[in-house]
CSV table of C-alpha atoms and ligand atoms in Angstrom, one decimal:
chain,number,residue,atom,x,y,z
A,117,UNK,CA,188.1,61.5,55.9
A,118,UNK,CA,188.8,64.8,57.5
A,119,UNK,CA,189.2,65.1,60.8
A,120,UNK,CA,186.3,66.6,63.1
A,121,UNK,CA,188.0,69.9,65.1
A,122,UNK,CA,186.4,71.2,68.1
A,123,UNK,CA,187.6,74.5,69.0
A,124,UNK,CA,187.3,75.3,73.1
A,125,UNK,CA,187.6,79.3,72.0
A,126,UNK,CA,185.7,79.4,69.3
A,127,UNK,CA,184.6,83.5,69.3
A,128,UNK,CA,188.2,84.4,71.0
A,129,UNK,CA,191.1,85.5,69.2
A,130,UNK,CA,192.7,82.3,68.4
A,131,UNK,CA,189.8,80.2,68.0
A,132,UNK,CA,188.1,82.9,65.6
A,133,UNK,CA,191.4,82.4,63.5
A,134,UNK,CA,191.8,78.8,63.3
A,135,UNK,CA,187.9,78.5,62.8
A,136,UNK,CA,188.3,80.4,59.2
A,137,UNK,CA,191.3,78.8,58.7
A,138,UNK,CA,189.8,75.2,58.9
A,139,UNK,CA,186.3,76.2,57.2
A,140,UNK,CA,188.0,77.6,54.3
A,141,UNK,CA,190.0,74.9,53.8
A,142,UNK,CA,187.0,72.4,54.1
A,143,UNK,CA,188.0,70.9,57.8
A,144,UNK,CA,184.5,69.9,59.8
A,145,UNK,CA,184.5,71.9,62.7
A,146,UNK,CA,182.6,72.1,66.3
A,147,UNK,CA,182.1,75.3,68.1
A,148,UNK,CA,183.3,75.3,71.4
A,149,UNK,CA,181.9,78.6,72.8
A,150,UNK,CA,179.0,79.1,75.5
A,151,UNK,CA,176.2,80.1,72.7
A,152,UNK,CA,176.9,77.0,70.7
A,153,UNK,CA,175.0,73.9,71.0
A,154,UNK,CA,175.3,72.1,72.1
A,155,UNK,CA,177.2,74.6,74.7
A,156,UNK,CA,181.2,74.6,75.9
A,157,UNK,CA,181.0,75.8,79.1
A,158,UNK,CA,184.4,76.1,81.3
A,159,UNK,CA,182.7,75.9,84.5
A,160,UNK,CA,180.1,73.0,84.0
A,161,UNK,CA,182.2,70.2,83.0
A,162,UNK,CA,179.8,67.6,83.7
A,163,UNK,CA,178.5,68.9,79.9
A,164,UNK,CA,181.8,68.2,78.2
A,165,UNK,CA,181.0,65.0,77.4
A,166,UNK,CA,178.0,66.1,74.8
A,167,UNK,CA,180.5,68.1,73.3
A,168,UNK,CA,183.3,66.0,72.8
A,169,UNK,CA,181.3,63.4,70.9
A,170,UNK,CA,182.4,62.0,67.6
A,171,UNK,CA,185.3,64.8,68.0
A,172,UNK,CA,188.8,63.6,66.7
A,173,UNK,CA,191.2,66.4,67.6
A,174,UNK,CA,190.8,69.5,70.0
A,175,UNK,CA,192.2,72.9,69.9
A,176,UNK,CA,192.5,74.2,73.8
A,177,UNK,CA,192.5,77.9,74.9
A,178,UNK,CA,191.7,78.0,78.8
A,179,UNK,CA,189.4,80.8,80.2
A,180,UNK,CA,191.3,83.1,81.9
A,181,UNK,CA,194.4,81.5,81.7
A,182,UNK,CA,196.2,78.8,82.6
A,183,UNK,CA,197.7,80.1,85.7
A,184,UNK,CA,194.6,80.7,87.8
A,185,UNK,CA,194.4,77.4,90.3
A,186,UNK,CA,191.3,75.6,88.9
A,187,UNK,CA,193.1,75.2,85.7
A,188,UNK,CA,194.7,72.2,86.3
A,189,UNK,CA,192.0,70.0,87.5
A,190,UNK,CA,189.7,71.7,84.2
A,191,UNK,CA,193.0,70.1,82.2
A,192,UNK,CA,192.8,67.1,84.0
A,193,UNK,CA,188.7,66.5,83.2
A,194,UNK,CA,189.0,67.8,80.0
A,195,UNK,CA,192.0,65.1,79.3
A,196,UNK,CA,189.5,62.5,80.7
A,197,UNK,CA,186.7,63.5,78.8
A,198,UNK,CA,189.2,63.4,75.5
A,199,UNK,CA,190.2,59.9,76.2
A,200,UNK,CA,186.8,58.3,77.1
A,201,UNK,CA,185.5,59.8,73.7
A,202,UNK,CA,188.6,58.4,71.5
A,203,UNK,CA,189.6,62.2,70.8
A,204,UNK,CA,193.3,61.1,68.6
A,205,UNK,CA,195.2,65.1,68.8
A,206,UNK,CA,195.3,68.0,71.4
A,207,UNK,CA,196.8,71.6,70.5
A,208,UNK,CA,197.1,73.8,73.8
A,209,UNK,CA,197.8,77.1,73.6
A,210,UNK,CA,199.7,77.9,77.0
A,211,UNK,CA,201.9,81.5,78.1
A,212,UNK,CA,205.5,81.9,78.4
A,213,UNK,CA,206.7,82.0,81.9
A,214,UNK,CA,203.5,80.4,83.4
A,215,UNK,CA,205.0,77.9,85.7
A,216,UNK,CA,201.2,76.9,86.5
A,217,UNK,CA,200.8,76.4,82.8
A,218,UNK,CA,203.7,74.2,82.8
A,219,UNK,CA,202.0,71.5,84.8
A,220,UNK,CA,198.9,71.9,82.2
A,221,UNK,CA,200.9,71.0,79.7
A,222,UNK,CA,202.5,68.4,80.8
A,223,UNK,CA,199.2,66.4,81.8
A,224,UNK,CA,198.0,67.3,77.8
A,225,UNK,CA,201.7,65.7,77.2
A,226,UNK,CA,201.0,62.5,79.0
A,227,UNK,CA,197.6,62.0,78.1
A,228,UNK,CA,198.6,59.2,75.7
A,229,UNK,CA,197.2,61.5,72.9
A,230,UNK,CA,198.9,63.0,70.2
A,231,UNK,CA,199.6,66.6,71.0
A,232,UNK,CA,201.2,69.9,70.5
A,233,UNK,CA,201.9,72.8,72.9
A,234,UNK,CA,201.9,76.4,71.6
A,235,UNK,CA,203.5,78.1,74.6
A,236,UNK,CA,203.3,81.8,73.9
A,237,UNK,CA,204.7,84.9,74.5
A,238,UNK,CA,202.1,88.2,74.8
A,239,UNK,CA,199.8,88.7,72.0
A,240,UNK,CA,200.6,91.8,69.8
A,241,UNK,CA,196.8,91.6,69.6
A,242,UNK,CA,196.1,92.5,72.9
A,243,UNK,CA,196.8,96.0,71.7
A,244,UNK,CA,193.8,95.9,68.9
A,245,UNK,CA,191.7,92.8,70.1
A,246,UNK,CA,192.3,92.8,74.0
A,247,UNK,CA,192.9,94.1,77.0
A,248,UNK,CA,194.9,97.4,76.0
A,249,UNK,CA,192.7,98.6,73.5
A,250,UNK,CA,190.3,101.0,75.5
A,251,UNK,CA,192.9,102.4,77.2
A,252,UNK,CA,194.4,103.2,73.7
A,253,UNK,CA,191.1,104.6,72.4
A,254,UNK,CA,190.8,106.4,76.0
A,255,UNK,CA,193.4,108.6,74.5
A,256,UNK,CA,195.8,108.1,78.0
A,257,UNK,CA,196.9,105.1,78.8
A,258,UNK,CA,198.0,104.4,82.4
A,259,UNK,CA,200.4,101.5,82.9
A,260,UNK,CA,202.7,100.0,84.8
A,261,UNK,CA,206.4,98.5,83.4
A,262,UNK,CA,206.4,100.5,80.8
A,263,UNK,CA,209.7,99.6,80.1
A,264,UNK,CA,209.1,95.8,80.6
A,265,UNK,CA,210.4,94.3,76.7
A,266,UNK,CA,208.3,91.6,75.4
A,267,UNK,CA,208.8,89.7,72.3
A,268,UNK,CA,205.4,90.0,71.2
A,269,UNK,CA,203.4,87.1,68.9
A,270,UNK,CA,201.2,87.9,65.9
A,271,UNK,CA,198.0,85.8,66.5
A,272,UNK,CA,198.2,85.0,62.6
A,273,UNK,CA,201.5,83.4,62.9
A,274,UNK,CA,199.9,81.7,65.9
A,275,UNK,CA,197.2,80.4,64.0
A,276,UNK,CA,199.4,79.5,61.1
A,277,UNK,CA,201.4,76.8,63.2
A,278,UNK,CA,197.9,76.0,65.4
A,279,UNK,CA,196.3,75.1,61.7
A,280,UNK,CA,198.9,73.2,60.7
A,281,UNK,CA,199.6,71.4,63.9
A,282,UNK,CA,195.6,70.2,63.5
A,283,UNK,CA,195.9,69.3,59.5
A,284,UNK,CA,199.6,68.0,58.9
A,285,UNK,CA,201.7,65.5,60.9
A,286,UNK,CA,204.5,68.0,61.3
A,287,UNK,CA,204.2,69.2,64.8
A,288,UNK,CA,202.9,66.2,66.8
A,289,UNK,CA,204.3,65.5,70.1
A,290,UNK,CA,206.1,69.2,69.6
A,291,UNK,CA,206.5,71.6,72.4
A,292,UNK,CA,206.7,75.2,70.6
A,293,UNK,CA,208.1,78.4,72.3
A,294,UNK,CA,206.7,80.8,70.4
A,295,UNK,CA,208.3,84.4,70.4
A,296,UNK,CA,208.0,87.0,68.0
A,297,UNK,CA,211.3,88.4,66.1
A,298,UNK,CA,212.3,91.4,68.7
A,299,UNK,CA,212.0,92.1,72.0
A,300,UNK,CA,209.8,95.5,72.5
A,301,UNK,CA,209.0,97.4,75.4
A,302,UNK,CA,205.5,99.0,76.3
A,303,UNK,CA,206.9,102.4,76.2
A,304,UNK,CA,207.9,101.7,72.2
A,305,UNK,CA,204.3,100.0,71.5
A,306,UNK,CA,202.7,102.9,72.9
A,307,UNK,CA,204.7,105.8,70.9
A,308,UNK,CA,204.8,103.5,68.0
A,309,UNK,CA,200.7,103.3,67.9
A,310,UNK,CA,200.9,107.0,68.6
A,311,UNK,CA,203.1,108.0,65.4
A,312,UNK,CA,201.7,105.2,62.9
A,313,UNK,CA,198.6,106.7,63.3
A,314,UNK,CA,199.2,110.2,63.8
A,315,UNK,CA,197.6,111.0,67.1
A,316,UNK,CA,198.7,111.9,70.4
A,317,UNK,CA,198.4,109.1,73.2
A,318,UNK,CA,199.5,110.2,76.5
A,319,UNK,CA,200.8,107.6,78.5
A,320,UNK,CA,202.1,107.7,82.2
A,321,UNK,CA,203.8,104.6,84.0
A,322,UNK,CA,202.6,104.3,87.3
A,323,UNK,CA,203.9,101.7,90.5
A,324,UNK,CA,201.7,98.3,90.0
A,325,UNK,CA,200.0,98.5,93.3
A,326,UNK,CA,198.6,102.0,91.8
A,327,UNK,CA,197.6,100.4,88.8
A,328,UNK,CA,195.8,97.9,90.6
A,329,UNK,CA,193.9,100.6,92.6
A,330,UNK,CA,192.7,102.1,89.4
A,331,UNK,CA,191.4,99.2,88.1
A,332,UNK,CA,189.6,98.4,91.0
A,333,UNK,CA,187.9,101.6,90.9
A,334,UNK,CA,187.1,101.2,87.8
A,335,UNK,CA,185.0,98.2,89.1
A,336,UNK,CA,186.9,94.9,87.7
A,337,UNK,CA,186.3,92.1,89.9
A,338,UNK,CA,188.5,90.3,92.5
A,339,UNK,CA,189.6,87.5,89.8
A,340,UNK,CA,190.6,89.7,87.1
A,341,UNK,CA,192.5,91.8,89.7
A,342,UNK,CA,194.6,88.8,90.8
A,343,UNK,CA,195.4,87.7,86.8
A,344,UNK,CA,196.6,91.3,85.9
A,345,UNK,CA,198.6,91.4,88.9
A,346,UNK,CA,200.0,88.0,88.1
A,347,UNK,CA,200.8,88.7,84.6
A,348,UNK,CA,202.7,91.8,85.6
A,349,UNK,CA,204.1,90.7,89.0
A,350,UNK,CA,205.9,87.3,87.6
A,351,UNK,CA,204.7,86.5,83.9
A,352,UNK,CA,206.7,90.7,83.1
A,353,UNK,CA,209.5,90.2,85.7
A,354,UNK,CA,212.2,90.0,83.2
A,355,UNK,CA,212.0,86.1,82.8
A,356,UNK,CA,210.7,86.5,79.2
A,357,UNK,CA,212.7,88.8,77.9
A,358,UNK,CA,214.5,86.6,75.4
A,359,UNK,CA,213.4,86.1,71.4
A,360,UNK,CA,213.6,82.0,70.4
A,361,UNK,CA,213.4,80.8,66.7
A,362,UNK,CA,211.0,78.0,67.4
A,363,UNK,CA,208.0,79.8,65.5
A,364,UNK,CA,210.7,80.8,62.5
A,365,UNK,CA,211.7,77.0,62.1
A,366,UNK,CA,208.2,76.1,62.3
A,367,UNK,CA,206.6,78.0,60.0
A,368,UNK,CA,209.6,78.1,57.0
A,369,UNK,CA,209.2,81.8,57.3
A,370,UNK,CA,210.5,85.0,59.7
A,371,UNK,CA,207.3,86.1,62.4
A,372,UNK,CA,206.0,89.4,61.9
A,373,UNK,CA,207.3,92.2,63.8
A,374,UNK,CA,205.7,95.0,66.0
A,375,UNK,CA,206.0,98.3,63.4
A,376,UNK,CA,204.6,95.4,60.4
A,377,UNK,CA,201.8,94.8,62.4
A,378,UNK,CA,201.3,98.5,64.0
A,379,UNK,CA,201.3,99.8,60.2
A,380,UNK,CA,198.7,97.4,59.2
A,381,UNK,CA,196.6,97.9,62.0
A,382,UNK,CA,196.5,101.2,62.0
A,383,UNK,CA,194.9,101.3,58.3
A,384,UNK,CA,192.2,99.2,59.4
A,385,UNK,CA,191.2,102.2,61.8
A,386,UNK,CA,190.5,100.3,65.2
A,387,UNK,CA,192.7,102.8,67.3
A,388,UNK,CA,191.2,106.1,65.9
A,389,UNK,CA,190.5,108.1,69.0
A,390,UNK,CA,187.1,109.6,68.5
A,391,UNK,CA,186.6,113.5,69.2
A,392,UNK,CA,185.4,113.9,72.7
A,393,UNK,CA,182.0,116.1,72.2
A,394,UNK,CA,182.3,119.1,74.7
B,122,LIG,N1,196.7,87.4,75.7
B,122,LIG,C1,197.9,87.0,75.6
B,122,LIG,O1,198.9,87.8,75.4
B,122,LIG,C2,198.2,85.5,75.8
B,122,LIG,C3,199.5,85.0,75.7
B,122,LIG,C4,199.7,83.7,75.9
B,122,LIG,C5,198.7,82.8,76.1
B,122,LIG,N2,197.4,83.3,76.3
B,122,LIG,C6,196.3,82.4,76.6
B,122,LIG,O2,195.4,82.5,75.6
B,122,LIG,C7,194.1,82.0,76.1
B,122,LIG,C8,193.0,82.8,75.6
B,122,LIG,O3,192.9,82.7,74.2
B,122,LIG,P1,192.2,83.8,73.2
B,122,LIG,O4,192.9,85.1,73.5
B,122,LIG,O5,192.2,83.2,71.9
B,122,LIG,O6,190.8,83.8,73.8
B,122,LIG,P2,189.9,85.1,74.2
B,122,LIG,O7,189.9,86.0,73.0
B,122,LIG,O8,190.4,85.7,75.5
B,122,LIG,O9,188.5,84.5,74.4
B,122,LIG,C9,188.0,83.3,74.0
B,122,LIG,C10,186.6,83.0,74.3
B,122,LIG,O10,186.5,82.4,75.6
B,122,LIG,C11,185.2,82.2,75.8
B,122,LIG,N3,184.9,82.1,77.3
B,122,LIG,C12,184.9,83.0,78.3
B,122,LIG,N4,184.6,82.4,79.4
B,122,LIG,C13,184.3,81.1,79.2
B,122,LIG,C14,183.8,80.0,79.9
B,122,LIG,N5,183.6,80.1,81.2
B,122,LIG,N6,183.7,78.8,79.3
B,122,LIG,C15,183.9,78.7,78.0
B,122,LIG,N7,184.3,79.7,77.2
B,122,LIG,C16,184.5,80.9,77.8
B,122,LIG,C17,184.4,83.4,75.2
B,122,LIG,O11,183.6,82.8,74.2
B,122,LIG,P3,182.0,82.6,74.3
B,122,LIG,O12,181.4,83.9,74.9
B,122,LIG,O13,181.6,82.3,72.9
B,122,LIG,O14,181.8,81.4,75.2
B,122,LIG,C18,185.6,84.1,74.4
B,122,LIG,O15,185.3,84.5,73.1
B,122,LIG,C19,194.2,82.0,77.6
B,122,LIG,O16,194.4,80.7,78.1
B,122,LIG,C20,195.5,82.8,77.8
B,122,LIG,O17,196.2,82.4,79.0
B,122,LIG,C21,197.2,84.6,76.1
């Protein structure tokens, strides 16, 4: 018999991944998103149990992120929950330089349950799923640490192992720190995205604070204010800028790399800067 998958994520990045991944390949799956039923709902766990039931292995992506404060008690219930209904597996996706994260994990790690922990570096995605993409399609993209290197992940190399962690035996009670080949820095995403697709994308790096300002005129909330200025502040303070060969040994095969994934996106069309009318 298969194993039943719930996937906390299920319309995100990730989750949308692993969901094809496991469908295609004839896995049962649950949907663990807020417009599923029955719902997933990060803030009322009192309905978690409904939706862990029958469930044999979860996949984990926390909502915002694993460094805001109430993540470790959501964790802790969610662990509880897990046990009670007999769940056997837990993959959690955490970030790289998260010392909050860290103590996350290591309650998933001492839950009793079989696990895995897919620690990660920035998403390449963020440029074409996420949070950089409007100001990319803006056509001037303000930011901050410009030349800040990351070693950016490919989310399908993330899902690759995340799959296989949920279907094989290979990765349980593994800790993965998952890097992409090559260290880049803002500045090179930003002219790369520019020259693979042909357009001009002003960019100006501004102090933090600044960038902070702007966003808060721009009318984000309080929460989202303090994440962005902990991912820049600590998570891009120069602590991650190393490349490990965790995901390479895992997967039998070399990660892709920024220009490989720039290329390809940039067919697909998603950062064409429309003509501004007028
Ligand atoms: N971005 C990065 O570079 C990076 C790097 C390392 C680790 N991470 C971690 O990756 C995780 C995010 O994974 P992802 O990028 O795959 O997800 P995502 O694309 O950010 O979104 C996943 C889904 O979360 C759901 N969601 C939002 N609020 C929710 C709530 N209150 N309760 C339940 N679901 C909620 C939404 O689905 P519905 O509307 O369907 O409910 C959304 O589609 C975070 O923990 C982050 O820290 C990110």
């Amino acid at each position: 018999m298969k194993p039943i998958t719930l996937i906390i994520g299920s319309s995100g990045k990730t989750g949308s991944r692993i969901l094809s991944k496991l469908k295609q390949e004839g896995y049962p799956v649950r949907l663990g998103s807020r417009n599923a039923e029955p719902p997933f709902d990060w803030e009322k766990p009192e309905s978690w149990n409904d939706v862990l039931q029958g469930i044999n292995q979860v996949y984990i992506s926390f909502q915002p992120d694993l460094a805001v404060p109430s993540s470790l008690e959501a964790i802790k219930t969610l662990v509880q929950v897990c046990q009670k209904n007999q769940v056997k597996r837990l993959v959690l996706l955490s970030g790289r330089g998260e010392p909050e994260a860290r103590a996350c994990e290591q309650i998933v790690q001492n839950s009793g349950l079989e696990w895995t922990i897919l620690r990660s570096s920035w998403f390449l995605q963020n440029f074409s799923e996420g949070m950089f993409l409007e100001s990319i399609l803006a056509g001037r993209v303000l930011f901050p640490k410009v030349e800040t290197r990351e070693p950016f992940v490919d989310l399908d190399d993330l899902c690759d192992l995340a799959f296989a962690s949920l279907v094989t035996e290979n990765h349980k009670n593994k800790l993965y720190e998952l890097t992409g080949p090559e260290l880049v820095s803002f500045r090179d995403v930003f002219e790369t995205i520019a020259e693979v697709t042909n357009q001009t994308i002003p960019f100006e790096e501004l102090p933090l604070d600044d960038y902070l300002s702007t966003l808060k005129e721009f009318g984000l909330p309080e929460d989202v204010l303090w994440l962005i200025d902990y991912l820049f502040r600590t998570v891009l303070d120069g602590r991650n800028e190393s490349v490990v060969n965790d995901l390479e040994l895992a997967l039998g095969r070399k990660p892709k790399d920024f220009r490989t994934y720039a290329k390809e996106t940039a067919k697909t069309g998603i950062w064409k800067i429309q003509e501004r009318v007028g």
